[in-house]
Amino acid sequence: MLAQIKATAAHLQEVTNNFNPEYGIILGTGLGGLVDEITIQQAINYGDIPNFPVSTVKGHSGRLIFGTLGGKRVIAMQGRFHFYEGYDMQTVVFPVRVMKYLGIKTLFLSNASGGVNPSFEIGDLMILNDHINLFPAHPLTGPNIEELGPRFPDMSDAYNTHLISKAKGIAHKLGFKVQEGVYAGLSGPTFETPAEYKYVSKIGADAVGMSTVPEVIAARHMGIDCFCISIITDLGVEGKIVQVTHEEVQHVAQIAEKKMTQLFKVMMEEM
Ligand code: HPA
């Protein structure tokens, strides 16, 4: 595994002329538009990267972007790998590990989620301040790769508090309403039943989705700081639950994306 990570990183260094990004970005469902704000030096299709899996979901175009955003060198994944697609957890987190070997110190993530906090509204942005891992598999099971990080990684600061307060300050200045809360990650691909939405709410989550948690675990294992924004695309709140479709999730995500993009861009400028 480690050899594959290093081989892929070495290949990317070679084809990008040793571009060494400071920041990693992972863009979720319907949220690839941030790429338009990146001054692209190079974009590589996942299919052209050795050892890289290929994304299968609609709305995930599957490119690795090298460029600058807000004057900072970034590497952005336009489209991520989900557990529900059938990838094992090692594969889901493979790109994050490659990004570490390319030099990133901080990882920005985005996703779409269902809000279970009754004060949330469709289209809200939620800054993650914690997560609950409900996936049936964990990316760090098996022999620990000591070179990546410790056997028992700390998760007390999974979402960097400094970055959270910075983001809240910027959102305030931009006049954006932002929510803050706990994201429960589970496998999907079904959306939740009403009872499941109630369950995640009762155990302390504010929103629920099918990504992010594995990547953040792998990043924290390697000492990478994480910051994540979720777009609330539907509500799992009693009395407000309606049928959810992937198309509706993408539609809402695309509308709210503009705010998220601006927030990420200004954050990057101020880093
Ligand atoms: N549940 C799980 N994942 C999601 C949801 C949801 O309601 N909305 C967007 N992604």
CSV table of C-alpha atoms and ligand atoms in Angstrom, one decimal:
chain,number,residue,atom,x,y,z
A,1,MET,CA,0.0,0.0,0.0
A,2,LEU,CA,2.7,2.5,1.0
A,3,ALA,CA,4.7,1.6,-2.1
A,4,GLN,CA,1.6,2.4,-4.2
A,5,ILE,CA,1.0,5.7,-2.5
A,6,LYS,CA,4.6,6.7,-3.0
A,7,ALA,CA,4.6,5.5,-6.6
A,8,THR,CA,1.5,7.5,-7.4
A,9,ALA,CA,2.9,10.6,-5.7
A,10,ALA,CA,6.2,10.3,-7.5
A,11,HIS,CA,4.3,10.0,-10.9
A,12,LEU,CA,2.3,13.1,-10.1
A,13,GLN,CA,5.4,15.0,-9.1
A,14,GLU,CA,7.0,14.0,-12.4
A,15,VAL,CA,4.1,15.0,-14.7
A,16,THR,CA,3.4,18.3,-12.8
A,17,ASN,CA,7.0,19.4,-12.7
A,18,ASN,CA,7.3,19.0,-9.0
A,19,PHE,CA,4.2,21.1,-8.2
A,20,ASN,CA,4.0,20.9,-4.5
A,21,PRO,CA,0.6,21.9,-3.1
A,22,GLU,CA,0.2,23.4,0.3
A,23,TYR,CA,-3.6,22.6,0.5
A,24,GLY,CA,-5.7,19.7,-0.5
A,25,ILE,CA,-9.4,20.1,-1.5
A,26,ILE,CA,-12.0,17.4,-1.9
A,27,LEU,CA,-15.2,18.5,-3.7
A,28,GLY,CA,-18.4,16.7,-3.1
A,29,THR,CA,-21.6,16.0,-5.0
A,30,GLY,CA,-22.6,18.9,-7.3
A,31,LEU,CA,-19.8,21.0,-5.8
A,32,GLY,CA,-17.2,20.9,-8.5
A,33,GLY,CA,-17.7,24.5,-9.4
A,34,LEU,CA,-15.0,25.7,-7.0
A,35,VAL,CA,-12.7,24.5,-9.8
A,36,ASP,CA,-13.7,27.5,-11.9
A,37,GLU,CA,-12.1,29.7,-9.3
A,38,ILE,CA,-8.8,27.8,-9.4
A,39,THR,CA,-6.1,29.1,-11.8
A,40,ILE,CA,-5.4,25.6,-13.3
A,41,GLN,CA,-1.9,24.6,-14.1
A,42,GLN,CA,-2.8,21.1,-14.9
A,43,ALA,CA,-5.8,18.8,-14.7
A,44,ILE,CA,-5.4,15.0,-14.8
A,45,ASN,CA,-8.2,12.5,-15.3
A,46,TYR,CA,-8.3,9.9,-12.6
A,47,GLY,CA,-8.2,7.3,-15.3
A,48,ASP,CA,-4.7,8.5,-16.2
A,49,ILE,CA,-3.2,8.3,-12.7
A,50,PRO,CA,-1.5,5.0,-11.8
A,51,ASN,CA,-3.2,3.2,-8.9
A,52,PHE,CA,-6.1,5.7,-8.8
A,53,PRO,CA,-9.6,4.4,-8.7
A,54,VAL,CA,-12.1,5.8,-11.2
A,55,SER,CA,-15.2,7.7,-9.9
A,56,THR,CA,-18.6,6.2,-11.0
A,57,VAL,CA,-21.2,8.6,-9.7
A,58,LYS,CA,-23.1,11.2,-11.8
A,59,GLY,CA,-22.0,14.7,-10.8
A,60,HIS,CA,-18.4,13.7,-10.1
A,61,SER,CA,-16.3,14.3,-13.1
A,62,GLY,CA,-13.1,12.7,-11.7
A,63,ARG,CA,-10.2,15.0,-12.2
A,64,LEU,CA,-7.2,15.9,-10.1
A,65,ILE,CA,-6.6,19.6,-10.5
A,66,PHE,CA,-3.2,21.3,-9.8
A,67,GLY,CA,-3.3,25.1,-9.5
A,68,THR,CA,-3.7,28.2,-7.3
A,69,LEU,CA,-6.6,29.4,-5.4
A,70,GLY,CA,-6.5,32.7,-3.5
A,71,GLY,CA,-2.8,32.8,-4.4
A,72,LYS,CA,-2.1,29.4,-2.7
A,73,ARG,CA,-0.9,26.2,-4.3
A,74,VAL,CA,-3.7,23.7,-4.2
A,75,ILE,CA,-4.5,20.2,-5.3
A,76,ALA,CA,-8.2,19.6,-5.8
A,77,MET,CA,-10.1,16.4,-6.3
A,78,GLN,CA,-13.1,17.1,-8.5
A,79,GLY,CA,-15.1,14.0,-7.5
A,80,ARG,CA,-14.3,11.7,-4.6
A,81,PHE,CA,-14.5,7.9,-4.0
A,82,HIS,CA,-17.4,6.7,-1.9
A,83,PHE,CA,-17.7,3.5,0.1
A,84,TYR,CA,-21.1,2.8,-1.4
A,85,GLU,CA,-19.6,2.6,-4.9
A,86,GLY,CA,-18.0,-0.7,-3.7
A,87,TYR,CA,-14.5,0.6,-3.0
A,88,ASP,CA,-12.9,-0.7,0.2
A,89,MET,CA,-11.8,1.9,2.7
A,90,GLN,CA,-8.1,1.7,1.7
A,91,THR,CA,-9.2,2.8,-1.8
A,92,VAL,CA,-11.5,5.6,-0.5
A,93,VAL,CA,-8.7,7.2,1.3
A,94,PHE,CA,-5.9,6.5,-1.2
A,95,PRO,CA,-6.0,10.0,-2.8
A,96,VAL,CA,-5.7,11.7,0.6
A,97,ARG,CA,-2.6,9.7,1.4
A,98,VAL,CA,-1.1,10.6,-2.0
A,99,MET,CA,-1.8,14.3,-1.3
A,100,LYS,CA,0.1,13.9,2.0
A,101,TYR,CA,3.2,12.7,0.0
A,102,LEU,CA,2.7,15.7,-2.4
A,103,GLY,CA,3.1,17.9,0.6
A,104,ILE,CA,-0.3,19.1,1.8
A,105,LYS,CA,-0.6,20.2,5.4
A,106,THR,CA,-4.3,21.1,5.4
A,107,LEU,CA,-7.3,19.5,3.8
A,108,PHE,CA,-10.5,21.3,2.8
A,109,LEU,CA,-13.6,19.2,2.1
A,110,SER,CA,-17.1,19.7,1.0
A,111,ASN,CA,-20.1,17.5,0.9
A,112,ALA,CA,-23.9,17.4,0.7
A,113,SER,CA,-25.9,16.1,3.6
A,114,GLY,CA,-29.4,15.8,5.1
A,115,GLY,CA,-30.0,18.1,8.0
A,116,VAL,CA,-31.5,16.5,11.1
A,117,ASN,CA,-31.2,19.6,13.3
A,118,PRO,CA,-34.8,21.2,13.4
A,119,SER,CA,-33.4,24.7,13.1
A,120,PHE,CA,-31.7,24.0,9.8
A,121,GLU,CA,-33.1,24.9,6.4
A,122,ILE,CA,-32.5,23.5,2.9
A,123,GLY,CA,-29.6,25.3,1.3
A,124,ASP,CA,-27.9,26.1,4.6
A,125,LEU,CA,-24.1,25.7,4.9
A,126,MET,CA,-22.9,23.8,7.9
A,127,ILE,CA,-19.3,24.0,9.1
A,128,LEU,CA,-18.4,20.6,10.6
A,129,ASN,CA,-17.1,20.8,14.2
A,130,ASP,CA,-17.1,17.0,14.7
A,131,HIS,CA,-18.3,13.8,13.3
A,132,ILE,CA,-19.7,10.4,14.3
A,133,ASN,CA,-18.4,7.5,12.3
A,134,LEU,CA,-21.2,5.1,11.5
A,135,PHE,CA,-19.5,3.4,8.5
A,136,PRO,CA,-19.4,-0.4,8.8
A,137,ALA,CA,-15.6,-0.3,8.0
A,138,HIS,CA,-12.7,1.9,9.1
A,139,PRO,CA,-9.8,3.0,6.9
A,140,LEU,CA,-7.2,2.3,9.6
A,141,THR,CA,-8.0,-1.3,10.4
A,142,GLY,CA,-5.3,-3.8,9.6
A,143,PRO,CA,-1.6,-3.4,10.2
A,144,ASN,CA,-0.7,0.2,11.0
A,145,ILE,CA,1.5,1.9,8.5
A,146,GLU,CA,3.8,3.6,11.0
A,147,GLU,CA,5.3,5.9,8.4
A,148,LEU,CA,1.8,7.4,8.0
A,149,GLY,CA,0.8,7.8,11.6
A,150,PRO,CA,0.2,6.2,15.0
A,151,ARG,CA,-1.7,3.0,15.7
A,152,PHE,CA,-4.3,4.9,17.8
A,153,PRO,CA,-4.7,8.4,16.4
A,154,ASP,CA,-6.2,11.2,18.4
A,155,MET,CA,-9.5,12.5,17.1
A,156,SER,CA,-10.1,15.3,19.7
A,157,ASP,CA,-9.5,18.0,17.1
A,158,ALA,CA,-10.8,16.3,13.9
A,159,TYR,CA,-12.0,19.6,12.5
A,160,ASN,CA,-9.4,22.2,13.3
A,161,THR,CA,-10.9,24.8,15.7
A,162,HIS,CA,-8.7,27.6,14.4
A,163,LEU,CA,-10.0,27.0,10.8
A,164,ILE,CA,-13.6,26.9,12.1
A,165,SER,CA,-13.3,30.3,13.8
A,166,LYS,CA,-11.6,31.8,10.8
A,167,ALA,CA,-14.4,30.5,8.5
A,168,LYS,CA,-17.1,31.9,10.9
A,169,GLY,CA,-15.4,35.3,10.9
A,170,ILE,CA,-15.2,35.3,7.1
A,171,ALA,CA,-18.8,34.2,6.7
A,172,HIS,CA,-19.9,37.0,9.0
A,173,LYS,CA,-17.9,39.5,7.0
A,174,LEU,CA,-19.5,38.2,3.7
A,175,GLY,CA,-22.9,38.3,5.3
A,176,PHE,CA,-23.5,34.6,5.0
A,177,LYS,CA,-25.5,32.6,7.5
A,178,VAL,CA,-23.6,29.5,8.5
A,179,GLN,CA,-24.6,26.7,10.7
A,180,GLU,CA,-22.1,24.6,12.7
A,181,GLY,CA,-22.5,21.0,13.8
A,182,VAL,CA,-21.8,17.4,13.9
A,183,TYR,CA,-21.9,15.2,10.8
A,184,ALA,CA,-22.8,11.6,11.0
A,185,GLY,CA,-21.2,9.5,8.2
A,186,LEU,CA,-22.8,6.3,7.1
A,187,SER,CA,-22.4,4.1,4.1
A,188,GLY,CA,-25.6,4.7,2.0
A,189,PRO,CA,-26.4,4.4,-0.8
A,190,THR,CA,-30.0,4.5,0.6
A,191,PHE,CA,-31.0,7.8,2.1
A,192,GLU,CA,-32.2,7.4,5.6
A,193,THR,CA,-35.6,6.1,6.8
A,194,PRO,CA,-37.5,8.5,9.1
A,195,ALA,CA,-36.4,6.3,12.0
A,196,GLU,CA,-32.8,6.5,11.0
A,197,TYR,CA,-32.9,10.3,10.7
A,198,LYS,CA,-34.3,10.4,14.2
A,199,TYR,CA,-31.6,8.0,15.4
A,200,VAL,CA,-28.7,10.1,14.1
A,201,SER,CA,-30.3,13.2,15.6
A,202,LYS,CA,-30.7,11.5,19.0
A,203,ILE,CA,-27.1,10.4,19.1
A,204,GLY,CA,-25.9,13.9,18.6
A,205,ALA,CA,-25.6,14.6,14.9
A,206,ASP,CA,-26.9,17.7,13.1
A,207,ALA,CA,-26.5,16.3,9.6
A,208,VAL,CA,-26.0,13.0,7.9
A,209,GLY,CA,-24.2,12.0,4.8
A,210,MET,CA,-22.2,9.3,3.0
A,211,SER,CA,-18.7,10.7,2.7
A,212,THR,CA,-16.0,12.8,4.4
A,213,VAL,CA,-15.5,10.7,7.6
A,214,PRO,CA,-13.1,8.2,6.1
A,215,GLU,CA,-11.0,10.9,4.4
A,216,VAL,CA,-10.8,13.0,7.6
A,217,ILE,CA,-9.8,9.9,9.6
A,218,ALA,CA,-7.0,9.2,7.2
A,219,ALA,CA,-5.9,12.8,7.1
A,220,ARG,CA,-5.8,13.1,10.9
A,221,HIS,CA,-3.9,9.9,11.1
A,222,MET,CA,-1.2,11.7,9.1
A,223,GLY,CA,-1.4,14.9,11.1
A,224,ILE,CA,-3.2,16.9,8.4
A,225,ASP,CA,-5.6,19.7,9.6
A,226,CYS,CA,-9.1,19.4,8.3
A,227,PHE,CA,-11.9,21.8,7.5
A,228,CYS,CA,-15.2,20.8,6.0
A,229,ILE,CA,-18.4,22.5,4.9
A,230,SER,CA,-21.6,20.6,4.2
A,231,ILE,CA,-24.5,21.8,2.2
A,232,ILE,CA,-27.8,20.9,3.7
A,233,THR,CA,-29.7,19.6,0.6
A,234,ASP,CA,-32.7,18.0,2.4
A,235,LEU,CA,-34.2,17.7,5.8
A,236,GLY,CA,-34.5,14.5,7.9
A,237,VAL,CA,-36.6,16.4,10.5
A,238,GLU,CA,-39.9,14.9,11.6
A,239,GLY,CA,-42.8,16.6,9.8
A,240,LYS,CA,-40.5,18.0,7.0
A,241,ILE,CA,-39.3,14.7,5.5
A,242,VAL,CA,-40.1,14.4,1.8
A,243,GLN,CA,-38.7,12.0,-0.8
A,244,VAL,CA,-35.1,12.7,-1.6
A,245,THR,CA,-33.5,12.1,-5.0
A,246,HIS,CA,-29.9,12.4,-6.1
A,247,GLU,CA,-31.0,15.0,-8.7
A,248,GLU,CA,-32.6,17.2,-6.0
A,249,VAL,CA,-29.4,16.9,-3.8
A,250,GLN,CA,-27.3,18.0,-6.8
A,251,HIS,CA,-29.7,20.8,-7.6
A,252,VAL,CA,-29.7,22.3,-4.1
A,253,ALA,CA,-25.9,21.8,-3.9
A,254,GLN,CA,-25.4,23.7,-7.1
A,255,ILE,CA,-27.4,26.7,-5.8
A,256,ALA,CA,-25.7,26.9,-2.4
A,257,GLU,CA,-22.3,26.1,-3.9
A,258,LYS,CA,-21.7,29.8,-4.8
A,259,LYS,CA,-21.5,30.8,-1.2
A,260,MET,CA,-19.3,27.8,-0.3
A,261,THR,CA,-17.0,28.6,-3.1
A,262,GLN,CA,-16.6,32.2,-2.0
A,263,LEU,CA,-16.0,31.2,1.5
A,264,PHE,CA,-13.3,28.7,0.5
A,265,LYS,CA,-11.6,31.2,-1.8
A,266,VAL,CA,-11.4,34.0,0.9
A,267,MET,CA,-10.2,31.5,3.5
A,268,MET,CA,-7.5,30.4,1.1
A,269,GLU,CA,-6.5,34.1,0.5
A,270,GLU,CA,-6.3,34.6,4.3
A,271,MET,CA,-4.3,31.5,5.0
B,1,HPA,N1,-28.7,11.4,3.8
B,1,HPA,C1,-27.5,10.9,3.5
B,1,HPA,N2,-26.8,11.5,2.6
B,1,HPA,C2,-27.2,12.6,2.0
B,1,HPA,C3,-28.4,13.2,2.3
B,1,HPA,C4,-29.2,12.5,3.3
B,1,HPA,O1,-30.3,13.0,3.6
B,1,HPA,N3,-28.5,14.3,1.6
B,1,HPA,C5,-27.4,14.4,0.8
B,1,HPA,N4,-26.6,13.4,1.1
